[in-house]
Amino acid sequence: MSIRRRIPRKTETDVLYRNDMTCCICRNADKGIQIHHIDGNRNNNDSSNLAVVCTTDHDKIQKAGGLTKDFSPEVVRKYKQNWESTVLKERNQRRDSSKTLVEKAFFKYETKRIVYELVSIKDNDIDGIARRLEYLYYLQILEVPTFQVLNDLDDVTPFFAYSQANKACLVVEQIAEFLSWLRVGPEHFKITKTHKDCLNLAIKIIGQIGEACAIVANLKTLKCVSRAFAKIWATLVSYNLQSHALKLSNHLKKIIETCQKAEEGTKPFDLGVEEMTKLRQGLEIMAEHNLKLKGFLKMSRAAVE
Ligand SMILES: [Zn+2]
């Protein structure tokens, strides 16, 4: 018998907030709501699998049960993504028009302060690191542009990339999370230059951390890098961002080369090479699924050959 895992409180709150406590299908704010597992697996509590729906629509989805096209998982996912991006857009418009210059300056300062705290905190204080990253996450949702947070993180990355594995892992995971809402896809979201700049910066920071952990032969961090790159790659493919993909591929190439050279004179960091090769194959498959993007495939192959 399998034990059903409860949705973690933080994920639940986050999903409810992103959906403004409102059903993503009918968008009727007066109706009672539930959280629906889109893929039908009640143990998959990843926020991308959770949709906020009213009881009426939840019944409809469950009756459809995948047999009709009305509420297939893909359709529910589209409703979720579309509604979440609408909520986000409305919030951004509201907050930008009401914020004073002093407030803006304060939150700019606050972001830097937290980033410096993050650097100075000990690497075994996982709770302390996680709390600061969570604070940055909320600052980035509510108060400061994502680019600014990434920019501040970029300044300090070299201080922890080589020697502080826990911090490096958590930062890499958080950066992929900062950009997760871009995954709503081009049908629902028009990507701007600012978003593209954010993606560039994210790729740069994650790449830097990847190269650092290749030098010190740290497999744990390399695995985090690989997961984060895979998430970002999916976004690049969906928006057809080929020059970004090339940058990512170049980092990948550099990481593999570094793994091969690591501990030169003794032996190469084979586990690192293996992990990165696995990632490269994963990226190719992802690009292959989307046939219009033949360039991606060539790129990821060319970059490592
Ligand atoms: Zn509804």
mmCIF file of C-alpha atoms and ligand atoms in Angstrom:
data_model
loop_
_atom_site.group_PDB
_atom_site.id
_atom_site.type_symbol
_atom_site.label_atom_id
_atom_site.label_comp_id
_atom_site.label_asym_id
_atom_site.label_seq_id
_atom_site.Cartn_x
_atom_site.Cartn_y
_atom_site.Cartn_z
ATOM 1 C CA MET A 1 0.000 0.000 0.000
ATOM 2 C CA SER A 2 1.325 3.401 -0.839
ATOM 3 C CA ILE A 3 1.052 6.251 1.597
ATOM 4 C CA ARG A 4 -0.300 9.415 0.132
ATOM 5 C CA ARG A 5 1.987 12.346 0.642
ATOM 6 C CA ARG A 6 0.394 15.584 1.769
ATOM 7 C CA ILE A 7 1.093 18.687 -0.274
ATOM 8 C CA PRO A 8 3.840 20.568 1.618
ATOM 9 C CA ARG A 9 2.426 23.664 3.280
ATOM 10 C CA LYS A 10 4.797 26.010 1.443
ATOM 11 C CA THR A 11 3.861 24.593 -1.968
ATOM 12 C CA GLU A 12 0.164 24.780 -1.148
ATOM 13 C CA THR A 13 0.375 28.405 -0.025
ATOM 14 C CA ASP A 14 2.443 29.279 -3.048
ATOM 15 C CA VAL A 15 -0.019 27.718 -5.506
ATOM 16 C CA LEU A 16 -3.003 29.361 -3.806
ATOM 17 C CA TYR A 17 -1.239 32.715 -3.918
ATOM 18 C CA ARG A 18 -0.260 32.382 -7.561
ATOM 19 C CA ASN A 19 -3.882 31.606 -8.411
ATOM 20 C CA ASP A 20 -5.291 34.349 -6.218
ATOM 21 C CA MET A 21 -7.337 31.656 -4.380
ATOM 22 C CA THR A 22 -9.516 31.410 -7.458
ATOM 23 C CA CYS A 23 -10.495 28.589 -9.820
ATOM 24 C CA CYS A 24 -8.251 28.710 -12.892
ATOM 25 C CA ILE A 25 -11.033 27.392 -15.138
ATOM 26 C CA CYS A 26 -14.100 29.558 -14.415
ATOM 27 C CA ARG A 27 -12.181 32.306 -12.561
ATOM 28 C CA ASN A 28 -15.171 32.836 -10.283
ATOM 29 C CA ALA A 29 -13.726 34.229 -7.055
ATOM 30 C CA ASP A 30 -16.881 33.462 -5.047
ATOM 31 C CA LYS A 31 -16.667 29.696 -5.414
ATOM 32 C CA GLY A 32 -15.090 27.279 -2.959
ATOM 33 C CA ILE A 33 -11.771 25.885 -4.186
ATOM 34 C CA GLN A 34 -9.735 22.688 -4.105
ATOM 35 C CA ILE A 35 -6.274 21.717 -5.268
ATOM 36 C CA HIS A 36 -6.270 19.272 -8.157
ATOM 37 C CA HIS A 37 -3.352 16.977 -9.128
ATOM 38 C CA ILE A 38 -3.181 17.513 -12.876
ATOM 39 C CA ASP A 39 -1.497 14.219 -13.838
ATOM 40 C CA GLY A 40 -3.772 12.212 -11.513
ATOM 41 C CA ASN A 41 -0.845 11.208 -9.300
ATOM 42 C CA ARG A 42 -1.655 12.418 -5.802
ATOM 43 C CA ASN A 43 1.933 11.958 -4.721
ATOM 44 C CA ASN A 44 3.241 14.345 -7.346
ATOM 45 C CA ASN A 45 3.158 17.537 -5.328
ATOM 46 C CA ASP A 46 5.372 19.583 -7.611
ATOM 47 C CA SER A 47 3.804 23.032 -7.955
ATOM 48 C CA SER A 48 3.604 22.574 -11.739
ATOM 49 C CA ASN A 49 1.247 19.625 -11.142
ATOM 50 C CA LEU A 50 -1.178 21.483 -8.880
ATOM 51 C CA ALA A 51 -4.166 23.413 -10.213
ATOM 52 C CA VAL A 52 -6.600 25.478 -8.165
ATOM 53 C CA VAL A 53 -10.152 24.596 -9.225
ATOM 54 C CA CYS A 54 -13.640 25.145 -7.827
ATOM 55 C CA THR A 55 -15.626 22.144 -6.631
ATOM 56 C CA THR A 56 -17.889 22.228 -9.706
ATOM 57 C CA ASP A 57 -14.982 22.180 -12.130
ATOM 58 C CA HIS A 58 -13.126 19.604 -10.041
ATOM 59 C CA ASP A 59 -16.128 17.279 -10.427
ATOM 60 C CA LYS A 60 -16.165 17.868 -14.171
ATOM 61 C CA ILE A 61 -12.444 17.100 -14.466
ATOM 62 C CA GLN A 62 -12.790 13.907 -12.481
ATOM 63 C CA LYS A 63 -15.813 12.774 -14.493
ATOM 64 C CA ALA A 64 -13.946 13.442 -17.700
ATOM 65 C CA GLY A 65 -11.224 11.216 -16.243
ATOM 66 C CA GLY A 66 -9.042 11.602 -19.287
ATOM 67 C CA LEU A 67 -11.622 9.916 -21.528
ATOM 68 C CA THR A 68 -12.877 13.103 -23.087
ATOM 69 C CA LYS A 69 -10.761 15.902 -24.456
ATOM 70 C CA ASP A 70 -12.627 18.536 -22.402
ATOM 71 C CA PHE A 71 -10.415 18.390 -19.347
ATOM 72 C CA SER A 72 -7.378 16.353 -20.246
ATOM 73 C CA PRO A 73 -4.275 17.060 -18.123
ATOM 74 C CA GLU A 74 -2.885 19.182 -20.986
ATOM 75 C CA VAL A 75 -6.019 21.323 -21.071
ATOM 76 C CA VAL A 76 -6.073 21.821 -17.287
ATOM 77 C CA ARG A 77 -2.382 22.701 -17.385
ATOM 78 C CA LYS A 78 -3.101 25.380 -20.009
ATOM 79 C CA TYR A 79 -5.900 26.828 -17.876
ATOM 80 C CA LYS A 80 -3.585 26.905 -14.880
ATOM 81 C CA GLN A 81 -0.722 28.549 -16.757
ATOM 82 C CA ASN A 82 -2.933 31.081 -18.429
ATOM 83 C CA TRP A 83 -4.620 32.104 -15.173
ATOM 84 C CA GLU A 84 -1.372 32.280 -13.210
ATOM 85 C CA SER A 85 0.192 34.562 -15.800
ATOM 86 C CA THR A 86 -2.893 36.806 -15.764
ATOM 87 C CA VAL A 87 -2.759 37.082 -11.970
ATOM 88 C CA LEU A 88 0.949 37.881 -12.114
ATOM 89 C CA LYS A 89 0.502 40.552 -14.771
ATOM 90 C CA GLU A 90 -2.279 42.263 -12.843
ATOM 91 C CA ARG A 91 -0.253 42.228 -9.643
ATOM 92 C CA ASN A 92 2.792 43.693 -11.388
ATOM 93 C CA GLN A 93 0.748 46.510 -12.861
ATOM 94 C CA ARG A 94 -0.796 47.343 -9.500
ATOM 95 C CA ARG A 95 2.453 47.297 -7.541
ATOM 96 C CA ASP A 96 4.501 49.291 -10.046
ATOM 97 C CA SER A 97 2.037 52.118 -10.146
ATOM 98 C CA SER A 98 1.831 52.461 -6.383
ATOM 99 C CA LYS A 99 5.453 52.117 -5.328
ATOM 100 C CA THR A 100 7.373 55.208 -4.277
ATOM 101 C CA LEU A 101 11.035 55.897 -5.063
ATOM 102 C CA VAL A 102 11.959 55.460 -1.416
ATOM 103 C CA GLU A 103 10.311 52.053 -1.355
ATOM 104 C CA LYS A 104 12.131 51.020 -4.490
ATOM 105 C CA ALA A 105 15.471 52.122 -3.036
ATOM 106 C CA PHE A 106 14.747 50.316 0.209
ATOM 107 C CA PHE A 107 14.003 47.006 -1.462
ATOM 108 C CA LYS A 108 17.056 47.367 -3.667
ATOM 109 C CA TYR A 109 19.144 47.743 -0.535
ATOM 110 C CA GLU A 110 17.295 44.896 1.163
ATOM 111 C CA THR A 111 18.049 42.541 -1.750
ATOM 112 C CA LYS A 112 21.773 43.296 -1.566
ATOM 113 C CA ARG A 113 21.775 42.885 2.201
ATOM 114 C CA ILE A 114 20.198 39.428 1.989
ATOM 115 C CA VAL A 115 22.569 38.371 -0.792
ATOM 116 C CA TYR A 116 25.564 39.399 1.347
ATOM 117 C CA GLU A 117 24.127 37.535 4.313
ATOM 118 C CA LEU A 118 23.760 34.511 2.093
ATOM 119 C CA VAL A 119 27.457 34.670 1.201
ATOM 120 C CA SER A 120 28.633 35.125 4.757
ATOM 121 C CA ILE A 121 26.510 32.405 6.333
ATOM 122 C CA LYS A 122 28.197 29.011 7.014
ATOM 123 C CA ASP A 123 27.682 26.278 4.447
ATOM 124 C CA ASN A 124 26.417 23.764 7.008
ATOM 125 C CA ASP A 125 23.630 26.135 8.084
ATOM 126 C CA ILE A 126 21.232 24.748 5.502
ATOM 127 C CA ASP A 127 18.193 26.178 7.219
ATOM 128 C CA GLY A 128 19.769 29.643 7.271
ATOM 129 C CA ILE A 129 20.645 29.435 3.572
ATOM 130 C CA ALA A 130 17.163 28.202 2.666
ATOM 131 C CA ARG A 131 15.491 30.987 4.650
ATOM 132 C CA ARG A 132 17.498 33.685 2.895
ATOM 133 C CA LEU A 133 16.764 32.209 -0.500
ATOM 134 C CA GLU A 134 13.098 32.055 0.372
ATOM 135 C CA TYR A 135 13.201 35.715 1.386
ATOM 136 C CA LEU A 136 14.827 36.575 -1.950
ATOM 137 C CA TYR A 137 12.137 34.560 -3.687
ATOM 138 C CA TYR A 138 9.365 36.624 -2.101
ATOM 139 C CA LEU A 139 11.210 39.899 -2.666
ATOM 140 C CA GLN A 140 11.438 38.909 -6.311
ATOM 141 C CA ILE A 141 7.745 38.068 -6.508
ATOM 142 C CA LEU A 142 6.541 41.171 -4.718
ATOM 143 C CA GLU A 143 9.091 43.957 -4.726
ATOM 144 C CA VAL A 144 12.181 43.842 -6.920
ATOM 145 C CA PRO A 145 12.753 42.860 -10.539
ATOM 146 C CA THR A 146 14.101 39.321 -10.961
ATOM 147 C CA PHE A 147 16.990 40.734 -12.973
ATOM 148 C CA GLN A 148 18.176 42.721 -9.992
ATOM 149 C CA VAL A 149 18.162 39.694 -7.683
ATOM 150 C CA LEU A 150 20.073 37.665 -10.270
ATOM 151 C CA ASN A 151 22.511 40.503 -10.825
ATOM 152 C CA ASP A 152 23.288 40.717 -7.110
ATOM 153 C CA LEU A 153 23.690 36.929 -6.930
ATOM 154 C CA ASP A 154 25.987 37.009 -9.954
ATOM 155 C CA ASP A 155 28.339 39.418 -8.142
ATOM 156 C CA VAL A 156 28.891 37.005 -5.267
ATOM 157 C CA THR A 157 28.779 33.590 -6.994
ATOM 158 C CA PRO A 158 32.601 33.098 -7.081
ATOM 159 C CA PHE A 159 32.723 33.384 -3.285
ATOM 160 C CA PHE A 160 30.845 30.146 -2.723
ATOM 161 C CA ALA A 161 30.842 28.265 -6.051
ATOM 162 C CA TYR A 162 34.042 26.286 -5.374
ATOM 163 C CA SER A 163 33.994 25.514 -1.723
ATOM 164 C CA GLN A 164 30.412 25.646 -0.445
ATOM 165 C CA ALA A 165 28.476 22.785 -1.974
ATOM 166 C CA ASN A 166 25.207 23.169 -0.058
ATOM 167 C CA LYS A 167 24.953 26.831 -0.860
ATOM 168 C CA ALA A 168 25.834 26.273 -4.509
ATOM 169 C CA CYS A 169 23.134 23.589 -4.831
ATOM 170 C CA LEU A 170 20.409 25.611 -3.152
ATOM 171 C CA VAL A 171 21.225 28.740 -5.149
ATOM 172 C CA VAL A 172 21.137 26.833 -8.432
ATOM 173 C CA GLU A 173 17.756 25.302 -7.550
ATOM 174 C CA GLN A 174 16.359 28.674 -6.532
ATOM 175 C CA ILE A 175 17.510 30.379 -9.723
ATOM 176 C CA ALA A 176 15.652 27.824 -11.831
ATOM 177 C CA GLU A 177 12.625 28.481 -9.613
ATOM 178 C CA PHE A 178 12.869 32.286 -10.113
ATOM 179 C CA LEU A 179 12.233 31.707 -13.802
ATOM 180 C CA SER A 180 9.730 28.886 -13.483
ATOM 181 C CA TRP A 181 6.711 31.032 -14.359
ATOM 182 C CA LEU A 182 8.185 31.622 -17.829
ATOM 183 C CA ARG A 183 7.235 28.010 -18.427
ATOM 184 C CA VAL A 184 3.661 29.129 -19.126
ATOM 185 C CA GLY A 185 4.853 29.172 -22.726
ATOM 186 C CA PRO A 186 4.700 31.582 -25.654
ATOM 187 C CA GLU A 187 0.943 31.086 -26.311
ATOM 188 C CA HIS A 188 0.161 32.768 -23.001
ATOM 189 C CA PHE A 189 3.103 34.970 -22.417
ATOM 190 C CA LYS A 190 4.973 37.410 -24.569
ATOM 191 C CA ILE A 191 8.622 37.208 -23.612
ATOM 192 C CA THR A 192 10.368 40.582 -23.327
ATOM 193 C CA LYS A 193 13.983 41.694 -23.519
ATOM 194 C CA THR A 194 14.089 41.853 -19.711
ATOM 195 C CA HIS A 195 13.076 38.203 -19.444
ATOM 196 C CA LYS A 196 15.674 37.251 -22.001
ATOM 197 C CA ASP A 197 18.290 39.154 -19.990
ATOM 198 C CA CYS A 198 17.191 37.243 -16.890
ATOM 199 C CA LEU A 199 17.587 33.946 -18.697
ATOM 200 C CA ASN A 200 21.069 34.934 -19.878
ATOM 201 C CA LEU A 201 22.109 35.839 -16.377
ATOM 202 C CA ALA A 202 20.633 32.637 -14.936
ATOM 203 C CA ILE A 203 22.507 30.555 -17.515
ATOM 204 C CA LYS A 204 25.712 32.436 -16.685
ATOM 205 C CA ILE A 205 25.429 31.906 -12.911
ATOM 206 C CA ILE A 206 24.484 28.239 -13.182
ATOM 207 C CA GLY A 207 27.256 27.702 -15.743
ATOM 208 C CA GLN A 208 29.803 29.340 -13.432
ATOM 209 C CA ILE A 209 28.764 27.099 -10.571
ATOM 210 C CA GLY A 210 28.900 24.082 -12.896
ATOM 211 C CA GLU A 211 32.448 24.880 -13.972
ATOM 212 C CA ALA A 212 33.511 25.453 -10.375
ATOM 213 C CA CYS A 213 32.174 22.098 -9.210
ATOM 214 C CA ALA A 214 33.793 20.393 -12.190
ATOM 215 C CA ILE A 215 37.148 21.790 -11.059
ATOM 216 C CA VAL A 216 36.718 20.493 -7.518
ATOM 217 C CA ALA A 217 35.066 17.256 -8.770
ATOM 218 C CA ASN A 218 31.849 17.746 -6.813
ATOM 219 C CA LEU A 219 29.187 15.409 -8.194
ATOM 220 C CA LYS A 220 26.378 16.503 -5.887
ATOM 221 C CA THR A 221 26.456 20.105 -7.095
ATOM 222 C CA LEU A 222 26.949 19.004 -10.679
ATOM 223 C CA LYS A 223 23.687 17.058 -10.451
ATOM 224 C CA CYS A 224 21.875 20.183 -9.224
ATOM 225 C CA VAL A 225 23.384 22.137 -12.114
ATOM 226 C CA SER A 226 22.215 19.487 -14.527
ATOM 227 C CA ARG A 227 18.611 19.583 -13.216
ATOM 228 C CA ALA A 228 18.515 23.391 -13.317
ATOM 229 C CA PHE A 229 19.891 23.500 -16.849
ATOM 230 C CA ALA A 230 17.271 20.977 -17.982
ATOM 231 C CA LYS A 231 14.465 23.175 -16.593
ATOM 232 C CA ILE A 232 15.857 26.282 -18.263
ATOM 233 C CA TRP A 233 16.420 24.423 -21.537
ATOM 234 C CA ALA A 234 12.728 23.532 -21.652
ATOM 235 C CA THR A 235 11.914 27.246 -21.435
ATOM 236 C CA LEU A 236 14.443 28.114 -24.159
ATOM 237 C CA VAL A 237 12.986 25.490 -26.469
ATOM 238 C CA SER A 238 9.418 26.647 -25.939
ATOM 239 C CA TYR A 239 10.274 30.270 -26.771
ATOM 240 C CA ASN A 240 12.674 29.300 -29.551
ATOM 241 C CA LEU A 241 15.570 31.175 -27.953
ATOM 242 C CA GLN A 242 18.445 29.791 -29.956
ATOM 243 C CA SER A 243 21.200 32.203 -28.971
ATOM 244 C CA HIS A 244 20.474 31.449 -25.318
ATOM 245 C CA ALA A 245 20.581 27.738 -26.080
ATOM 246 C CA LEU A 246 23.979 28.225 -27.657
ATOM 247 C CA LYS A 247 25.243 29.918 -24.497
ATOM 248 C CA LEU A 248 23.918 27.073 -22.374
ATOM 249 C CA SER A 249 25.547 24.529 -24.675
ATOM 250 C CA ASN A 250 28.855 26.362 -24.473
ATOM 251 C CA HIS A 251 28.752 26.191 -20.693
ATOM 252 C CA LEU A 252 27.990 22.497 -20.955
ATOM 253 C CA LYS A 253 30.965 22.010 -23.227
ATOM 254 C CA LYS A 254 33.226 23.887 -20.855
ATOM 255 C CA ILE A 255 31.972 21.877 -17.879
ATOM 256 C CA ILE A 256 32.642 18.571 -19.665
ATOM 257 C CA GLU A 257 36.118 19.718 -20.647
ATOM 258 C CA THR A 258 36.815 20.794 -17.100
ATOM 259 C CA CYS A 259 35.633 17.421 -15.770
ATOM 260 C CA GLN A 260 38.022 15.718 -18.169
ATOM 261 C CA LYS A 261 40.878 17.880 -16.972
ATOM 262 C CA ALA A 262 39.979 17.834 -13.285
ATOM 263 C CA GLU A 263 42.713 16.403 -11.078
ATOM 264 C CA GLU A 264 44.963 16.293 -14.090
ATOM 265 C CA GLY A 265 47.886 13.968 -13.641
ATOM 266 C CA THR A 266 45.800 11.568 -11.610
ATOM 267 C CA LYS A 267 42.527 10.819 -13.383
ATOM 268 C CA PRO A 268 39.640 12.701 -14.966
ATOM 269 C CA PHE A 269 36.380 13.296 -13.108
ATOM 270 C CA ASP A 270 34.527 10.517 -14.943
ATOM 271 C CA LEU A 271 31.332 10.740 -12.909
ATOM 272 C CA GLY A 272 31.077 14.387 -13.855
ATOM 273 C CA VAL A 273 31.566 13.640 -17.538
ATOM 274 C CA GLU A 274 28.912 10.934 -17.294
ATOM 275 C CA GLU A 275 26.404 13.238 -15.570
ATOM 276 C CA MET A 276 26.915 16.007 -18.105
ATOM 277 C CA THR A 277 26.712 13.609 -21.051
ATOM 278 C CA LYS A 278 23.400 12.349 -19.668
ATOM 279 C CA LEU A 279 22.207 15.943 -19.497
ATOM 280 C CA ARG A 280 23.287 16.614 -23.072
ATOM 281 C CA GLN A 281 21.305 13.604 -24.288
ATOM 282 C CA GLY A 282 18.302 14.755 -22.253
ATOM 283 C CA LEU A 283 18.471 18.196 -23.841
ATOM 284 C CA GLU A 284 18.636 16.688 -27.310
ATOM 285 C CA ILE A 285 15.535 14.621 -26.644
ATOM 286 C CA MET A 286 13.712 17.672 -25.367
ATOM 287 C CA ALA A 287 14.635 19.648 -28.491
ATOM 288 C CA GLU A 288 13.696 16.707 -30.701
ATOM 289 C CA HIS A 289 10.166 16.684 -29.287
ATOM 290 C CA ASN A 290 9.718 20.101 -30.745
ATOM 291 C CA LEU A 291 10.393 19.571 -34.421
ATOM 292 C CA LYS A 292 10.461 23.190 -35.482
ATOM 293 C CA LEU A 293 13.633 23.584 -33.484
ATOM 294 C CA LYS A 294 16.131 21.647 -35.499
ATOM 295 C CA GLY A 295 18.743 24.281 -34.742
ATOM 296 C CA PHE A 296 18.699 23.362 -31.070
ATOM 297 C CA LEU A 297 19.656 19.828 -31.828
ATOM 298 C CA LYS A 298 22.586 20.814 -33.990
ATOM 299 C CA MET A 299 23.676 23.242 -31.340
ATOM 300 C CA SER A 300 23.697 20.874 -28.426
ATOM 301 C CA ARG A 301 25.558 18.300 -30.524
ATOM 302 C CA ALA A 302 28.039 20.765 -31.960
ATOM 303 C CA ALA A 303 28.746 22.302 -28.591
ATOM 304 C CA VAL A 304 30.112 19.111 -27.098
ATOM 305 C CA GLU A 305 31.791 17.566 -30.104
HETATM 306 ZN ZN ZN B 1 -14.437 26.756 -11.565
#
